[in-house]
C-alpha positions as a LaTeX table, in Angstrom:
\begin{tabular}{lrrr}
\hline
Residue & $x$ (\AA) & $y$ (\AA) & $z$ (\AA) \\
\hline
Met1 & 27.04 & $-16.53$ & 9.11 \\
Thr2 & 24.41 & $-16.53$ & 6.36 \\
Ser3 & 24.11 & $-19.33$ & 3.83 \\
Ser4 & 25.26 & $-16.92$ & 1.10 \\
Thr5 & 28.35 & $-15.98$ & 3.10 \\
Ala6 & 29.21 & $-19.62$ & 3.68 \\
Ala7 & 28.73 & $-20.38$ & $-0.01$ \\
Arg8 & 31.23 & $-17.70$ & $-1.05$ \\
Arg9 & 33.95 & $-19.44$ & 1.00 \\
Leu10 & 33.55 & $-22.85$ & $-0.59$ \\
Thr11 & 35.89 & $-24.48$ & $-3.07$ \\
Pro12 & 34.43 & $-25.05$ & $-6.57$ \\
Lys13 & 33.83 & $-28.71$ & $-5.67$ \\
Gly14 & 32.19 & $-27.74$ & $-2.40$ \\
Gln15 & 30.03 & $-25.16$ & $-4.15$ \\
Ala16 & 28.92 & $-27.77$ & $-6.68$ \\
Thr17 & 27.94 & $-30.14$ & $-3.87$ \\
Arg18 & 26.08 & $-27.39$ & $-2.05$ \\
Asn19 & 24.22 & $-26.44$ & $-5.23$ \\
Arg20 & 23.30 & $-30.06$ & $-5.85$ \\
Ile21 & 21.86 & $-30.43$ & $-2.36$ \\
Ala22 & 19.90 & $-27.18$ & $-2.66$ \\
Ala23 & 18.49 & $-28.21$ & $-6.05$ \\
Ala24 & 17.47 & $-31.64$ & $-4.76$ \\
Ala25 & 15.86 & $-30.10$ & $-1.68$ \\
Ala26 & 14.01 & $-27.55$ & $-3.80$ \\
Ala27 & 12.56 & $-30.22$ & $-6.08$ \\
Leu28 & 11.43 & $-32.37$ & $-3.15$ \\
Met29 & 9.97 & $-29.45$ & $-1.21$ \\
Tyr30 & 8.12 & $-28.29$ & $-4.31$ \\
Asp31 & 6.52 & $-31.71$ & $-4.68$ \\
Asn32 & 6.05 & $-32.67$ & $-1.02$ \\
Gly33 & 6.27 & $-29.45$ & 0.99 \\
Val34 & 8.93 & $-28.51$ & 3.51 \\
Ala35 & 7.34 & $-30.51$ & 6.31 \\
Gly36 & 6.96 & $-33.53$ & 4.05 \\
Thr37 & 10.62 & $-33.57$ & 3.01 \\
Ser38 & 13.05 & $-35.39$ & 5.27 \\
Thr39 & 16.80 & $-35.02$ & 5.51 \\
Glu40 & 17.12 & $-38.62$ & 4.36 \\
Asp41 & 15.08 & $-37.87$ & 1.24 \\
Ile42 & 17.31 & $-34.91$ & 0.39 \\
Leu43 & 20.53 & $-36.85$ & 0.91 \\
Lys44 & 19.32 & $-39.67$ & $-1.31$ \\
Ala45 & 18.14 & $-37.34$ & $-4.08$ \\
Ala46 & 21.38 & $-35.33$ & $-3.98$ \\
Gly47 & 23.58 & $-38.42$ & $-3.94$ \\
Val48 & 25.17 & $-37.41$ & $-0.64$ \\
Ser49 & 26.14 & $-40.21$ & 1.70 \\
Ser50 & 26.38 & $-38.54$ & 5.09 \\
Pro51 & 24.11 & $-36.13$ & 7.01 \\
Ser52 & 27.28 & $-34.40$ & 8.20 \\
Gln53 & 27.83 & $-33.13$ & 4.66 \\
Leu54 & 24.44 & $-31.45$ & 4.65 \\
Tyr55 & 25.10 & $-29.82$ & 8.02 \\
His56 & 28.55 & $-28.76$ & 6.82 \\
Tyr57 & 27.04 & $-26.79$ & 3.95 \\
Phe58 & 23.85 & $-25.54$ & 5.59 \\
Gly59 & 24.08 & $-25.92$ & 9.36 \\
Asp60 & 20.47 & $-27.00$ & 9.85 \\
Lys61 & 17.22 & $-27.50$ & 7.96 \\
Lys62 & 16.17 & $-23.86$ & 8.41 \\
Ala63 & 19.35 & $-22.71$ & 6.69 \\
Leu64 & 18.68 & $-25.23$ & 3.93 \\
Val65 & 15.17 & $-23.79$ & 3.52 \\
Gln66 & 16.74 & $-20.34$ & 3.13 \\
Ala67 & 18.94 & $-21.73$ & 0.37 \\
Val68 & 15.92 & $-23.35$ & $-1.29$ \\
Ile69 & 14.12 & $-19.99$ & $-1.34$ \\
Glu70 & 17.18 & $-18.40$ & $-2.95$ \\
Tyr71 & 17.34 & $-21.24$ & $-5.47$ \\
Gln72 & 13.66 & $-21.00$ & $-6.36$ \\
Thr73 & 13.82 & $-17.21$ & $-6.63$ \\
Glu74 & 16.67 & $-17.48$ & $-9.13$ \\
Arg75 & 14.92 & $-20.27$ & $-10.99$ \\
Val76 & 11.71 & $-18.26$ & $-11.37$ \\
Leu77 & 13.55 & $-15.10$ & $-12.40$ \\
Asp78 & 15.92 & $-16.93$ & $-14.75$ \\
Phe79 & 12.96 & $-18.42$ & $-16.61$ \\
Gln80 & 11.31 & $-15.02$ & $-17.01$ \\
Arg81 & 14.42 & $-12.80$ & $-17.20$ \\
Pro82 & 14.61 & $-12.65$ & $-21.02$ \\
Leu83 & 11.11 & $-11.15$ & $-20.96$ \\
Leu84 & 11.32 & $-9.28$ & $-17.65$ \\
Gly85 & 14.49 & $-7.56$ & $-18.82$ \\
Arg86 & 12.53 & $-5.76$ & $-21.54$ \\
Leu87 & 9.01 & $-5.63$ & $-20.12$ \\
Asp88 & 8.64 & $-2.07$ & $-21.34$ \\
Ser89 & 5.86 & $-2.17$ & $-23.91$ \\
Phe90 & 2.35 & $-3.53$ & $-24.23$ \\
Glu91 & 3.66 & $-6.06$ & $-26.74$ \\
Ala92 & 6.23 & $-7.23$ & $-24.17$ \\
Leu93 & 3.59 & $-7.46$ & $-21.45$ \\
Gln94 & 1.47 & $-9.63$ & $-23.74$ \\
Ala95 & 4.46 & $-11.84$ & $-24.61$ \\
Trp96 & 5.24 & $-12.28$ & $-20.91$ \\
Arg97 & 1.63 & $-13.15$ & $-20.19$ \\
Asp98 & 1.63 & $-15.74$ & $-22.99$ \\
Ala99 & 4.91 & $-17.28$ & $-21.77$ \\
Val100 & 3.54 & $-17.65$ & $-18.24$ \\
Val101 & 0.41 & $-19.37$ & $-19.54$ \\
Arg102 & 2.43 & $-21.68$ & $-21.80$ \\
Ala103 & 4.63 & $-22.67$ & $-18.87$ \\
Gln104 & 1.57 & $-23.78$ & $-16.91$ \\
His105 & 0.30 & $-25.86$ & $-19.82$ \\
Ala106 & 3.74 & $-27.45$ & $-20.14$ \\
Arg107 & 3.49 & $-28.83$ & $-16.61$ \\
Asp108 & $-0.21$ & $-29.73$ & $-16.82$ \\
Cys109 & $-1.15$ & $-26.86$ & $-14.49$ \\
Arg110 & 0.41 & $-28.64$ & $-11.52$ \\
Gly111 & 2.55 & $-27.35$ & $-8.68$ \\
Gly112 & 1.72 & $-23.66$ & $-8.68$ \\
Cys113 & 4.37 & $-21.01$ & $-8.13$ \\
Pro114 & 7.52 & $-22.31$ & $-6.37$ \\
Leu115 & 7.69 & $-19.15$ & $-4.25$ \\
Gly116 & 3.96 & $-19.10$ & $-3.62$ \\
Ser117 & 4.00 & $-22.69$ & $-2.37$ \\
Leu118 & 6.81 & $-21.91$ & 0.06 \\
Ala119 & 5.10 & $-18.70$ & 1.20 \\
Ala120 & 1.85 & $-20.53$ & 1.94 \\
Glu121 & 3.63 & $-23.10$ & 4.09 \\
Leu122 & 6.25 & $-20.98$ & 5.85 \\
Ser123 & 5.06 & $-17.38$ & 6.22 \\
Asp124 & 3.22 & $-17.93$ & 9.52 \\
Thr125 & 5.80 & $-20.20$ & 11.13 \\
Asp126 & 9.27 & $-19.15$ & 9.97 \\
Pro127 & 10.00 & $-15.38$ & 10.13 \\
Gln128 & 13.39 & $-15.76$ & 8.46 \\
Ala129 & 11.90 & $-17.69$ & 5.58 \\
Arg130 & 9.13 & $-15.11$ & 5.24 \\
Ala131 & 11.69 & $-12.29$ & 5.07 \\
Arg132 & 13.62 & $-14.14$ & 2.37 \\
Leu133 & 10.42 & $-14.76$ & 0.41 \\
Val134 & 9.50 & $-11.07$ & 0.65 \\
Ala135 & 12.94 & $-10.24$ & $-0.75$ \\
Gly136 & 12.45 & $-12.71$ & $-3.59$ \\
Tyr137 & 9.07 & $-11.25$ & $-4.48$ \\
Ala138 & 10.61 & $-7.76$ & $-4.35$ \\
Gln139 & 13.12 & $-8.74$ & $-7.05$ \\
Trp140 & 10.26 & $-9.97$ & $-9.22$ \\
Gln141 & 8.15 & $-6.86$ & $-8.59$ \\
Asp142 & 11.11 & $-4.56$ & $-9.27$ \\
Ala143 & 11.70 & $-6.15$ & $-12.66$ \\
Ile144 & 8.08 & $-5.52$ & $-13.65$ \\
Arg145 & 8.17 & $-1.99$ & $-12.22$ \\
Asp146 & 11.31 & $-1.06$ & $-14.14$ \\
Gly147 & 9.62 & $-1.83$ & $-17.44$ \\
Leu148 & 6.55 & 0.22 & $-16.53$ \\
Arg149 & 8.76 & 3.10 & $-15.44$ \\
Ala150 & 10.51 & 3.01 & $-18.80$ \\
Met151 & 7.13 & 3.22 & $-20.54$ \\
Arg152 & 6.15 & 6.22 & $-18.44$ \\
Glu153 & 9.50 & 7.94 & $-19.05$ \\
Arg154 & 9.02 & 7.50 & $-22.81$ \\
Gly155 & 5.57 & 9.06 & $-22.54$ \\
Glu156 & 3.71 & 5.83 & $-23.33$ \\
Leu157 & 1.97 & 5.91 & $-19.94$ \\
Asp158 & 0.37 & 8.95 & $-18.36$ \\
Pro159 & 2.51 & 10.86 & $-15.87$ \\
Asp160 & 0.09 & 9.93 & $-13.07$ \\
Ala161 & 0.55 & 6.19 & $-13.67$ \\
Asp162 & 2.14 & 4.57 & $-10.62$ \\
Pro163 & 4.56 & 1.84 & $-11.78$ \\
Asp164 & 5.11 & 0.59 & $-8.21$ \\
Arg165 & 1.43 & $-0.03$ & $-7.53$ \\
Leu166 & 0.77 & $-1.41$ & $-11.00$ \\
Ala167 & 3.71 & $-3.82$ & $-10.71$ \\
Leu168 & 2.54 & $-4.96$ & $-7.26$ \\
Ala169 & $-0.99$ & $-5.47$ & $-8.54$ \\
Leu170 & 0.22 & $-7.41$ & $-11.58$ \\
Leu171 & 2.42 & $-9.70$ & $-9.49$ \\
Thr172 & $-0.38$ & $-10.22$ & $-6.97$ \\
Ala173 & $-2.79$ & $-11.06$ & $-9.78$ \\
Leu174 & $-0.27$ & $-13.53$ & $-11.18$ \\
Gln175 & 0.07 & $-15.29$ & $-7.82$ \\
Gly176 & $-3.68$ & $-15.63$ & $-7.44$ \\
Gly177 & $-4.01$ & $-16.84$ & $-11.00$ \\
Leu178 & $-1.34$ & $-19.48$ & $-10.48$ \\
Leu179 & $-3.11$ & $-20.74$ & $-7.36$ \\
Met180 & $-6.41$ & $-20.99$ & $-9.24$ \\
Thr181 & $-4.63$ & $-22.76$ & $-12.09$ \\
Gln182 & $-3.24$ & $-25.31$ & $-9.64$ \\
Ala183 & $-6.67$ & $-25.88$ & $-8.07$ \\
His184 & $-8.63$ & $-26.11$ & $-11.32$ \\
Arg185 & $-5.93$ & $-27.70$ & $-13.50$ \\
Asp186 & $-6.88$ & $-25.06$ & $-16.04$ \\
Thr187 & $-5.42$ & $-21.67$ & $-17.02$ \\
Thr188 & $-8.73$ & $-19.85$ & $-17.55$ \\
Ala189 & $-8.48$ & $-17.85$ & $-14.32$ \\
Leu190 & $-4.79$ & $-17.08$ & $-14.90$ \\
Glu191 & $-5.49$ & $-15.79$ & $-18.39$ \\
Ala192 & $-8.46$ & $-13.75$ & $-17.19$ \\
Val193 & $-6.61$ & $-12.02$ & $-14.37$ \\
Leu194 & $-3.49$ & $-11.25$ & $-16.40$ \\
Asp195 & $-5.63$ & $-9.91$ & $-19.25$ \\
Ala196 & $-7.55$ & $-7.76$ & $-16.77$ \\
Met197 & $-4.36$ & $-6.30$ & $-15.32$ \\
Ile198 & $-2.82$ & $-5.58$ & $-18.72$ \\
Asp199 & $-6.08$ & $-3.86$ & $-19.68$ \\
Arg200 & $-5.83$ & $-1.86$ & $-16.45$ \\
Ile201 & $-2.33$ & $-0.76$ & $-17.41$ \\
Arg202 & $-3.63$ & 0.16 & $-20.88$ \\
Cys203 & $-6.04$ & 2.55 & $-19.17$ \\
His204 & $-2.95$ & 4.61 & $-18.33$ \\
Ala205 & $-1.76$ & 4.73 & $-21.93$ \\
Ala206 & $-0.88$ & 8.30 & $-22.86$ \\
Gly207 & $-3.44$ & 9.90 & $-25.19$ \\
Arg208 & $-6.06$ & 7.23 & $-24.51$ \\
Ala209 & $-9.47$ & 8.65 & $-25.20$ \\
\hline
\end{tabular}
């Protein structure tokens, strides 16, 4: 039984408790890493008194990690969804870029990408977590791709523009920029790489000389 399947069978109260545990675990793992987060830490942060409650909702720590990846994926996409849902113009791409940069300034350029942090720690050691992370990134990439496809369908991008590759490149650039931002405590690299990718997409603008 997957964590999502188990969640669908919970009562509203049980679902609320499960969500609270997942949110507490996500916050702790973001700050301290998966390996640096203990069951006791999670229980205390979630206000849950017994380890049996955690195992009732998640089974084991690996299942909890899966839930944390789902939680962080939704959190990242929810933050960007108002922009990702209409990322179908150069003005929208610029607005998305600016929102990403502002978000990093708001948290003093600390922490990096929640999915990127999990991917760096888990991809080589937990195949199930890696698969879930790949699925999360795919949702993000698809949202970017859909906007670029709409631009091509309207004739704003050349017919030979490849929205799939451009979306993958833009998301990859973003991840690298977020890592550099975390390391330098500065958004210069993030701004540079996003600007470079948007300029690359502009190269495919229909009618560009």
